[in-house]
Structure formats: structure tokens, C-alpha cells
Coordinates of C-alpha atoms and ligand atoms in Angstrom, one line a residue:
M1 CA -0.1 -0.1 0.0
D2 CA 0.9 3.3 -0.7
D3 CA 1.3 6.2 2.3
L4 CA -0.7 9.4 2.1
L5 CA 0.1 12.3 4.1
V6 CA -3.2 13.8 5.3
I7 CA -2.7 17.8 6.0
G8 CA -5.8 19.0 7.8
K9 CA -8.5 17.9 8.4
I10 CA -10.8 15.5 6.8
S11 CA -14.1 14.0 6.9
E12 CA -14.8 10.6 8.4
E13 CA -16.5 9.0 5.2
A14 CA -13.2 10.5 3.3
E15 CA -10.7 9.2 5.7
I16 CA -12.5 5.4 5.5
R17 CA -12.4 5.4 1.6
L18 CA -8.7 6.3 1.7
K19 CA -7.8 3.8 4.3
A20 CA -8.9 1.0 2.5
Q21 CA -6.2 2.1 -0.1
F22 CA -3.6 3.9 1.6
I23 CA -1.7 4.1 5.1
L24 CA -2.7 7.3 6.0
H25 CA -0.6 9.8 8.2
K26 CA -2.5 12.5 9.8
S27 CA -0.5 15.8 10.1
T28 CA -3.2 16.9 12.9
E29 CA -1.8 13.5 14.8
I30 CA 2.1 14.3 13.7
A31 CA 3.9 15.5 17.0
D32 CA 7.6 15.9 15.4
F33 CA 7.0 16.8 12.0
D34 CA 10.7 16.9 10.8
A35 CA 11.4 13.6 12.8
F36 CA 8.4 12.1 10.6
I37 CA 9.5 13.4 7.2
K38 CA 13.2 11.9 8.0
E39 CA 11.5 8.4 8.9
F40 CA 8.5 8.3 6.4
G41 CA 9.3 11.2 4.0
H42 CA 10.6 8.7 1.3
R43 CA 7.5 6.6 1.5
I44 CA 4.7 9.7 0.8
K45 CA 3.5 8.9 -2.7
A46 CA 0.3 11.2 -2.2
I47 CA -0.6 14.3 -0.3
S48 CA -4.6 15.5 0.7
T49 CA -4.8 19.2 1.8
N50 CA -7.2 21.6 1.3
G51 CA -6.9 25.3 -0.2
F52 CA -6.4 27.1 3.2
V53 CA -3.0 24.9 4.0
G54 CA -2.2 23.8 0.8
A55 CA 1.4 22.5 0.2
K56 CA 4.5 24.7 1.0
K57 CA 7.8 24.5 -1.5
E58 CA 10.0 22.7 1.5
L59 CA 7.8 20.1 2.2
I60 CA 7.1 19.2 -1.5
L61 CA 10.9 19.0 -2.2
K62 CA 11.9 16.9 0.7
L63 CA 9.1 14.4 -0.7
K64 CA 11.1 12.8 -3.2
N65 CA 8.5 10.2 -4.2
L66 CA 5.7 12.4 -4.1
K67 CA 3.6 11.8 -7.0
I68 CA 0.1 13.9 -6.6
I69 CA -1.2 16.6 -4.4
S70 CA -5.2 16.6 -4.1
S71 CA -6.4 19.6 -2.9
N72 CA -10.2 19.9 -1.5
G73 CA -11.1 22.9 -3.1
V74 CA -10.5 24.6 -6.6
G75 CA -8.1 27.6 -6.0
Y76 CA -4.3 26.0 -5.4
D77 CA -2.3 29.2 -4.7
A78 CA -1.4 27.5 -1.4
I79 CA 0.3 25.0 -3.2
D80 CA 3.5 25.8 -4.9
T81 CA 3.6 24.6 -8.3
E82 CA 6.9 25.6 -9.0
A83 CA 7.8 23.2 -6.9
C84 CA 5.6 20.7 -8.2
V85 CA 6.8 20.2 -11.9
S86 CA 7.0 16.5 -11.7
R87 CA 4.0 15.8 -9.2
E88 CA 0.5 16.4 -10.3
I89 CA -1.9 18.6 -8.5
I90 CA -5.4 18.0 -9.0
V91 CA -8.1 20.0 -7.1
T92 CA -12.1 19.7 -6.9
P93 CA -13.8 22.3 -9.8
D94 CA -17.4 22.8 -11.1
V95 CA -18.9 20.9 -7.5
L96 CA -18.8 23.9 -6.0
N97 CA -19.5 26.5 -8.7
A98 CA -23.1 27.1 -7.6
E99 CA -22.4 27.2 -3.9
V100 CA -19.8 29.9 -4.6
A101 CA -21.9 31.8 -6.7
N102 CA -25.1 31.7 -4.3
T103 CA -22.7 33.1 -1.7
T104 CA -21.7 36.0 -4.1
V105 CA -25.3 36.7 -4.6
M106 CA -26.2 37.1 -0.8
M107 CA -23.2 39.3 -0.6
F108 CA -24.5 41.2 -3.6
L109 CA -27.9 41.3 -1.6
N110 CA -26.6 42.4 1.7
S111 CA -24.5 45.2 0.2
F112 CA -27.6 46.6 -1.3
R113 CA -30.8 45.9 0.9
E114 CA -28.5 45.9 4.1
F115 CA -29.6 43.0 6.0
T116 CA -27.1 42.5 8.6
L117 CA -27.7 46.7 9.7
N118 CA -31.7 45.9 9.4
E119 CA -31.2 42.7 11.9
E120 CA -29.0 44.9 14.1
H121 CA -31.9 47.3 14.1
V122 CA -34.3 44.7 15.6
R123 CA -31.9 43.0 17.9
S124 CA -30.9 46.1 19.4
R125 CA -34.4 47.3 20.1
R126 CA -33.9 50.5 18.1
W127 CA -37.0 49.8 15.9
A128 CA -39.1 50.1 18.9
T129 CA -37.1 53.0 20.5
E130 CA -36.3 55.1 17.2
G131 CA -38.5 53.9 15.0
M132 CA -37.9 52.4 11.2
A133 CA -34.4 51.6 10.1
P134 CA -33.0 53.9 7.3
F135 CA -33.6 53.0 3.8
S136 CA -31.6 51.0 1.7
R137 CA -30.5 50.6 -2.2
S138 CA -32.2 47.8 -4.7
P139 CA -30.1 45.7 -6.2
D140 CA -32.1 45.8 -9.5
N141 CA -30.7 46.9 -12.8
R142 CA -27.3 47.7 -11.6
V143 CA -24.2 47.5 -14.0
V144 CA -21.9 44.7 -12.7
G145 CA -18.5 44.1 -13.6
I146 CA -17.2 40.6 -12.8
I147 CA -13.5 40.2 -12.8
G148 CA -12.6 36.5 -13.9
M149 CA -15.3 35.0 -16.3
G150 CA -14.7 31.2 -15.5
R151 CA -16.2 28.6 -14.3
I152 CA -17.5 30.5 -11.1
G153 CA -17.8 33.6 -12.7
M154 CA -20.1 32.2 -15.7
E155 CA -22.7 30.8 -12.3
I156 CA -22.7 34.5 -10.5
A157 CA -23.8 36.2 -14.0
K158 CA -26.1 33.6 -14.4
R159 CA -27.5 33.7 -10.8
L160 CA -27.3 37.5 -11.0
S161 CA -29.9 37.8 -14.0
I162 CA -32.9 37.8 -11.9
F163 CA -31.7 41.3 -10.6
N164 CA -31.6 42.4 -14.3
P165 CA -27.9 43.6 -14.2
S166 CA -25.7 44.7 -17.2
I167 CA -23.1 42.4 -16.7
L168 CA -19.5 43.1 -17.8
Y169 CA -16.6 41.2 -17.6
H170 CA -12.6 41.4 -17.5
S171 CA -10.5 38.4 -17.7
R172 CA -7.1 38.0 -19.9
T173 CA -8.9 36.5 -23.0
P174 CA -12.5 37.2 -24.1
K175 CA -14.9 34.4 -23.6
E176 CA -17.9 32.8 -25.7
V177 CA -20.5 34.8 -23.7
P178 CA -23.3 37.5 -24.0
Y179 CA -21.5 39.6 -21.9
K180 CA -19.1 42.9 -22.4
Y181 CA -15.5 42.5 -22.7
Y182 CA -13.3 44.9 -21.0
A183 CA -9.4 44.3 -21.6
D184 CA -9.0 47.0 -19.2
L185 CA -10.0 46.5 -16.1
K186 CA -10.0 50.2 -15.1
D187 CA -12.1 51.2 -17.6
M188 CA -14.6 48.3 -16.5
A189 CA -14.4 49.5 -12.7
K190 CA -14.9 53.1 -14.0
D191 CA -18.6 51.8 -15.9
S192 CA -19.3 49.5 -12.8
E193 CA -21.4 50.0 -10.2
V194 CA -20.4 46.6 -8.5
L195 CA -17.1 44.7 -9.0
I196 CA -16.9 41.4 -8.2
C197 CA -13.3 39.3 -8.1
I198 CA -13.5 35.8 -8.9
T199 CA -10.0 35.3 -10.8
P200 CA -7.2 32.9 -9.0
G201 CA -5.1 33.8 -6.4
G202 CA -0.9 33.9 -6.7
K203 CA 1.3 36.2 -8.3
A204 CA -0.3 36.5 -11.7
T205 CA -3.5 38.5 -10.1
S206 CA -1.6 39.9 -7.0
K207 CA -3.4 43.2 -5.8
I208 CA -5.0 43.7 -9.5
V209 CA -7.8 45.5 -7.7
N210 CA -5.4 48.5 -6.7
I211 CA -6.0 51.9 -5.5
D212 CA -6.7 53.3 -9.2
I213 CA -9.0 50.7 -9.7
I214 CA -11.3 51.6 -6.2
N215 CA -11.0 55.2 -7.0
A216 CA -12.4 53.9 -10.9
L217 CA -15.2 52.4 -9.0
G218 CA -15.9 55.2 -7.1
P219 CA -17.9 56.4 -3.5
E220 CA -21.4 54.9 -4.7
G221 CA -19.4 51.4 -5.8
T222 CA -19.4 47.9 -4.3
L223 CA -16.4 45.8 -4.5
I224 CA -17.5 42.3 -3.5
N225 CA -14.3 39.8 -2.9
V226 CA -14.8 35.9 -3.1
A227 CA -11.5 35.1 -4.9
R228 CA -8.5 35.8 -2.6
G229 CA -7.7 38.6 -0.1
S230 CA -4.4 38.7 -2.4
V231 CA -6.4 39.7 -5.5
V232 CA -7.4 43.1 -3.5
D233 CA -4.9 45.7 -2.0
E234 CA -6.4 45.3 1.3
D235 CA -4.8 48.7 2.6
A236 CA -5.8 50.7 -0.4
L237 CA -9.5 49.4 0.2
V238 CA -9.6 50.1 3.7
L239 CA -8.5 53.7 3.3
A240 CA -10.9 54.1 0.6
L241 CA -13.6 52.8 2.9
E242 CA -12.6 55.3 5.5
E243 CA -12.1 58.6 3.4
G244 CA -15.4 57.6 1.5
R245 CA -13.9 57.3 -1.9
L246 CA -15.3 53.8 -2.2
G247 CA -18.8 53.2 -1.1
Y248 CA -19.2 49.0 0.1
A249 CA -17.9 46.2 0.1
A250 CA -18.6 42.7 0.5
L251 CA -15.4 40.2 1.7
D252 CA -15.4 36.5 1.9
V253 CA -11.6 36.3 1.9
F254 CA -8.6 38.4 3.2
E255 CA -5.1 38.8 2.6
K256 CA -3.9 37.3 5.8
E257 CA -7.1 34.9 7.3
P258 CA -8.0 34.6 9.8
K259 CA -6.8 38.0 10.6
V260 CA -9.2 40.6 9.1
P261 CA -8.3 44.4 9.5
E262 CA -9.4 45.9 12.8
K263 CA -11.0 48.8 10.8
L264 CA -13.1 46.6 8.6
L265 CA -14.8 45.1 11.8
K266 CA -16.6 48.8 12.9
M267 CA -17.3 49.7 9.5
P268 CA -20.9 49.6 8.6
N269 CA -20.9 49.9 5.0
V270 CA -19.3 46.5 4.5
V271 CA -20.2 42.5 4.7
L272 CA -17.7 40.5 6.3
L273 CA -17.5 36.3 5.9
P274 CA -15.3 34.0 7.0
H275 CA -14.3 32.5 3.7
V276 CA -17.4 30.5 3.5
G277 CA -18.0 30.6 -0.1
S278 CA -18.2 26.9 -0.7
A279 CA -18.8 26.0 2.8
T280 CA -22.7 24.2 2.9
F281 CA -22.7 20.0 4.2
E282 CA -23.7 19.4 0.4
T283 CA -21.1 21.4 -1.3
R284 CA -18.2 20.3 1.1
K285 CA -19.4 16.8 1.0
A286 CA -18.9 16.4 -3.1
M287 CA -15.7 18.5 -3.2
S288 CA -14.4 15.8 -0.3
N289 CA -15.7 12.9 -2.8
L290 CA -13.9 14.3 -5.4
T291 CA -10.9 15.1 -3.7
V292 CA -10.7 10.9 -2.9
D293 CA -12.1 10.1 -6.3
N294 CA -9.1 12.0 -7.8
L295 CA -6.7 9.8 -5.6
L296 CA -8.6 6.3 -5.8
N297 CA -8.4 7.0 -9.6
F298 CA -4.7 8.0 -9.3
K299 CA -4.0 5.0 -7.7
E300 CA -5.9 3.0 -9.9
N301 CA -5.2 4.1 -13.1
G302 CA -2.3 6.4 -13.1
T303 CA -4.6 9.3 -13.8
P304 CA -6.2 11.9 -11.5
L305 CA -9.8 13.1 -12.5
T306 CA -9.1 16.8 -12.5
P307 CA -5.8 17.9 -12.5
V308 CA -5.0 21.5 -13.1
P309 CA -3.6 22.9 -16.5
E310 CA 0.0 23.0 -15.1
C311 CA 0.1 19.1 -14.9
L312 CA -1.7 18.0 -17.8
H313 CA 1.6 16.9 -19.6
L314 CA 2.2 14.5 -17.0
V315 CA -1.2 13.0 -16.9
Q316 CA -0.9 12.7 -20.6
S317 CA 2.6 11.1 -20.2
T318 CA 2.2 7.7 -18.9
P319 CA -0.3 5.2 -17.4
E320 CA 2.2 4.3 -15.4
N321 CA 2.4 7.3 -13.0
S322 CA 1.2 6.1 -10.0
K323 CA 4.1 2.9 -9.9
Ligands
NAP401 P1 -11.6 29.1 -13.4 O1 -12.6 28.7 -14.1 O2 -10.2 28.8 -14.0 O3 -11.8 30.8 -14.3 C1 -10.7 32.0 -13.8 C2 -10.9 32.7 -14.4 O4 -10.2 34.2 -14.0 C3 -11.0 33.0 -15.8 O5 -11.5 33.6 -16.5 C4 -9.4 33.0 -16.2 O6 -9.6 33.8 -17.4 C5 -9.2 34.7 -14.8 N1 -7.9 35.0 -14.6 C6 -7.0 34.3 -14.6 N2 -5.9 35.1 -14.3 C7 -6.3 35.8 -14.7 C8 -5.7 37.7 -14.6 N3 -4.4 37.3 -14.3 N4 -6.2 38.7 -14.9 C9 -7.6 38.5 -15.1 N5 -8.2 37.2 -15.0 C10 -7.5 36.2 -14.8 O7 -11.6 29.3 -11.7 P2 -12.8 29.1 -11.1 O8 -13.3 27.7 -10.8 O9 -14.1 30.0 -11.6 O10 -12.4 30.0 -9.4 C11 -12.0 31.1 -9.3 C12 -11.3 31.5 -8.2 O11 -12.5 31.5 -7.4 C13 -10.1 30.1 -7.7 O12 -9.2 30.1 -8.1 C14 -10.2 30.7 -6.0 O13 -9.8 31.5 -5.7 C15 -11.4 31.1 -6.1 N6 -12.8 30.6 -5.1 C16 -13.1 30.9 -4.0 C17 -14.1 30.4 -2.9 C18 -14.4 30.8 -1.5 O14 -14.5 30.2 -0.5 N7 -14.5 32.5 -1.6 C19 -14.5 29.0 -3.4 C20 -14.0 28.7 -5.0 C21 -13.2 29.4 -5.4 P3 -8.4 34.2 -18.1 O15 -7.6 32.8 -17.8 O16 -9.0 34.4 -20.0 O17 -7.7 35.3 -17.6
8YV402 C1 -12.8 26.6 0.7 C2 -12.0 27.8 -1.6 O1 -12.8 27.3 1.2 O2 -11.9 25.9 -3.2 C3 -11.5 27.0 -3.2 O3 -10.6 27.8 -3.9 O4 -11.5 29.2 -1.4 C4 -13.2 27.3 -0.9 O5 -13.9 26.6 -1.6 C5 -11.2 26.0 0.7 O6 -10.4 25.5 -0.6 C6 -11.4 24.6 1.2 O7 -10.3 23.6 1.4

């Protein structure tokens, strides 16, 4: 049996399925990790991890016989792709598109209809003492710019359609979609009332939403980030909200999770979520199943089901990959 290093928590069901095919080493039960690597490192052929913890370069380089890293999630910015040139990275795309899009729609609605503030008006008893809560803005007929028109971006556009938005989008290449394409992000920000970030994280998208983009979105604008904290310049965002150069923000992701800038915690015009885009029982179960299916398929046939583009050449190379 091959040895599998499990980084982070996995479900009971996943553990049972994996145990039937691998010798499991759970990082949560390893007291001295360096000693573990010295003793067992050469035996580890596979890693199971998640989007939060990923797999660091130092670890990947130490595991000489590592062939595959299976990550529970679609973003793999926490896995060092450069260190992985000869190992496969697999993720769990598509099974979470609908859930992450639902979360985004909730953030969009909450930004406009201010449910959190309205709820607080009731809980604090101000409804009884001060009367009706202030009006909020309608989510209907807005101009919405989506940064990243991929699997999730497309689902967001689809699910927002009941609010009759004009959808614009920015990505590196135009897609076959019935929305207006902007090669220039700043031009799109100028034309948008709402900007939604749903690109991968990592170097290529680091702080692409910078002060210029935030200023272009403007004092009535709403920024929604469900991508990665790294995509937005968080300091510039906080300052713009403070100075009224940006109207609203709804954030599911942050630069240094689980740390959230203190100033944001006190602002009434922001919606803050603890990275729960895909976090429902149903979707996390589907993601977990796909993480396991990938590993089992790799073990049986040498090919994972959903490799990331950087690894396609490895998948196509030989059916003996897992040997
Ligand atoms: P995807 O299908 O690969 O789509 C990514 C989109 O981003 C594509 O349209 C791509 O188009 C665009 N893009 C990539 N690099 C770009 C760049 N440098 N500048 C502008 N656009 C760029 O990915 P997905 O499945 O939709 O997932 C997107 C991301 O969402 C994940 O990587 C993850 O970080 C995040 N996510 C967050 C949560 C959460 O819980 N908050 C959950 C799931 C996923 P081009 O290649 O043409 O540029
Ligand atoms: C999860 C995510 O929070 O898939 C992603 O990229 O951000 C989320 O679905 C995370 O990956 C769970 O492991």
C-alpha cells in the first residue's frame, strides 16, 4: 500500500475510503513533523490537503517520491506550483460553482439591502425606540463588472440575472459569453456600479484591484471579493472606505486569514464573511468525494480526474504514473 500524508482535517467518510487504499499519516496527529519526514518522507507518494493550508515548497522538495497532491477546493495558490513540476496537482472544480455563486449573490443582496444593519436594528431594539430603519438601495438594474469569467464567474452572472443587471467582465482573454468584455480592468471599473472578484489568487492577480481600480469604482461603488484576499490591495481598500472614495465592500476572503483588519470590523458599509463561499454540508461533501475519487483513480489507473492545467502534460505522459 502507498503512504498518503493528510494535511488538515478530512471527513470520516473520506478517511474510511482512503484507508482502504492507502496508509494514512494525518498531520494533525504528528507530534514532531521533522522527525516524521526523516523516517517516512521517502514513502509518501500522495498528499491530501485543502485550499487553506495547501502544500509548501520546503515540504514538496523533501518528499522525493511524491507524485500527487489532491486539494479539497478549486484555488491552488497555496500549493507551490513551481516545486511541483514533476508532481500532479488536482483540485475539485465545478462541484462548488453553484454554492460559491449563491454566496456571492447573498453578498450582493446584503450590500444593497443591508440585511445585517436591518437585523441589528431589530436586535438592538432600536426599531421600538427610534422607529423604522433607514432605507437601503435596490439591487435591481445594476451594472456589474465581473473580474474572472471562469466556471464560477459564469455561474455568478447566471444567478444574478433575476436582478436584471448589465453584466461586464474582465479576464485575460475574451470568452464566448453574452456579456461585454473589457481588456482593461480600470475601464470596466469606471463603467461598473459593482465589481466582483472571482479570479484565482497567486502572483498573476496579486493586488490587481489596486487604488486606481477602487477610485475608478467610486464612492457609490460596491466591491465584492470571493476570490482570494491577495487579489485586492487591502490597505488601499480600507483607506478608500474610510475616506468615502469607495461606497461598500463585501468580503469573503482576506489577505491574512483569519486576520481581518480591525478597521473593517467597525465599518457599517461592509459585509464580512469567514471564507465560507463553498461551506455548506452538501457542497463540502461533494468536494471531499472528488478529492478522494481523484486519489483513488490515480492509484488505480495512473490518471487523476481533475488535474490543473500546469499538470496536464504529466497526466498524458504515462499510465504508469502511480507505480
Ligand atoms: P476558473 O474557471 O479557472 O476561472 C478563472 C477566471 O479568472 C478565468 O476567467 C480567467 O480567465 C480569469 N483570470 C485568471 N487569471 C487572470 C488574470 N491575471 N487577470 C484577469 N483574469 C484572470 O476558476 P474558478 O473555478 O471560476 O475559480 C476561481 C477562483 O475562485 C479560484 O481560483 C479560487 O481562488 C476562488 N474561489 C473562492 C472560493 C471561496 O470560498 N471564496 C471558493 C471557490 C473558489 P483568463 O485565463 O482568460 O484570464
Ligand atoms: C474552500 C476555496 O474554502 O475552493 C476554493 O478555492 O476557497 C473554498 O472552496 C477551501 O478551498 C477549502 O479547502
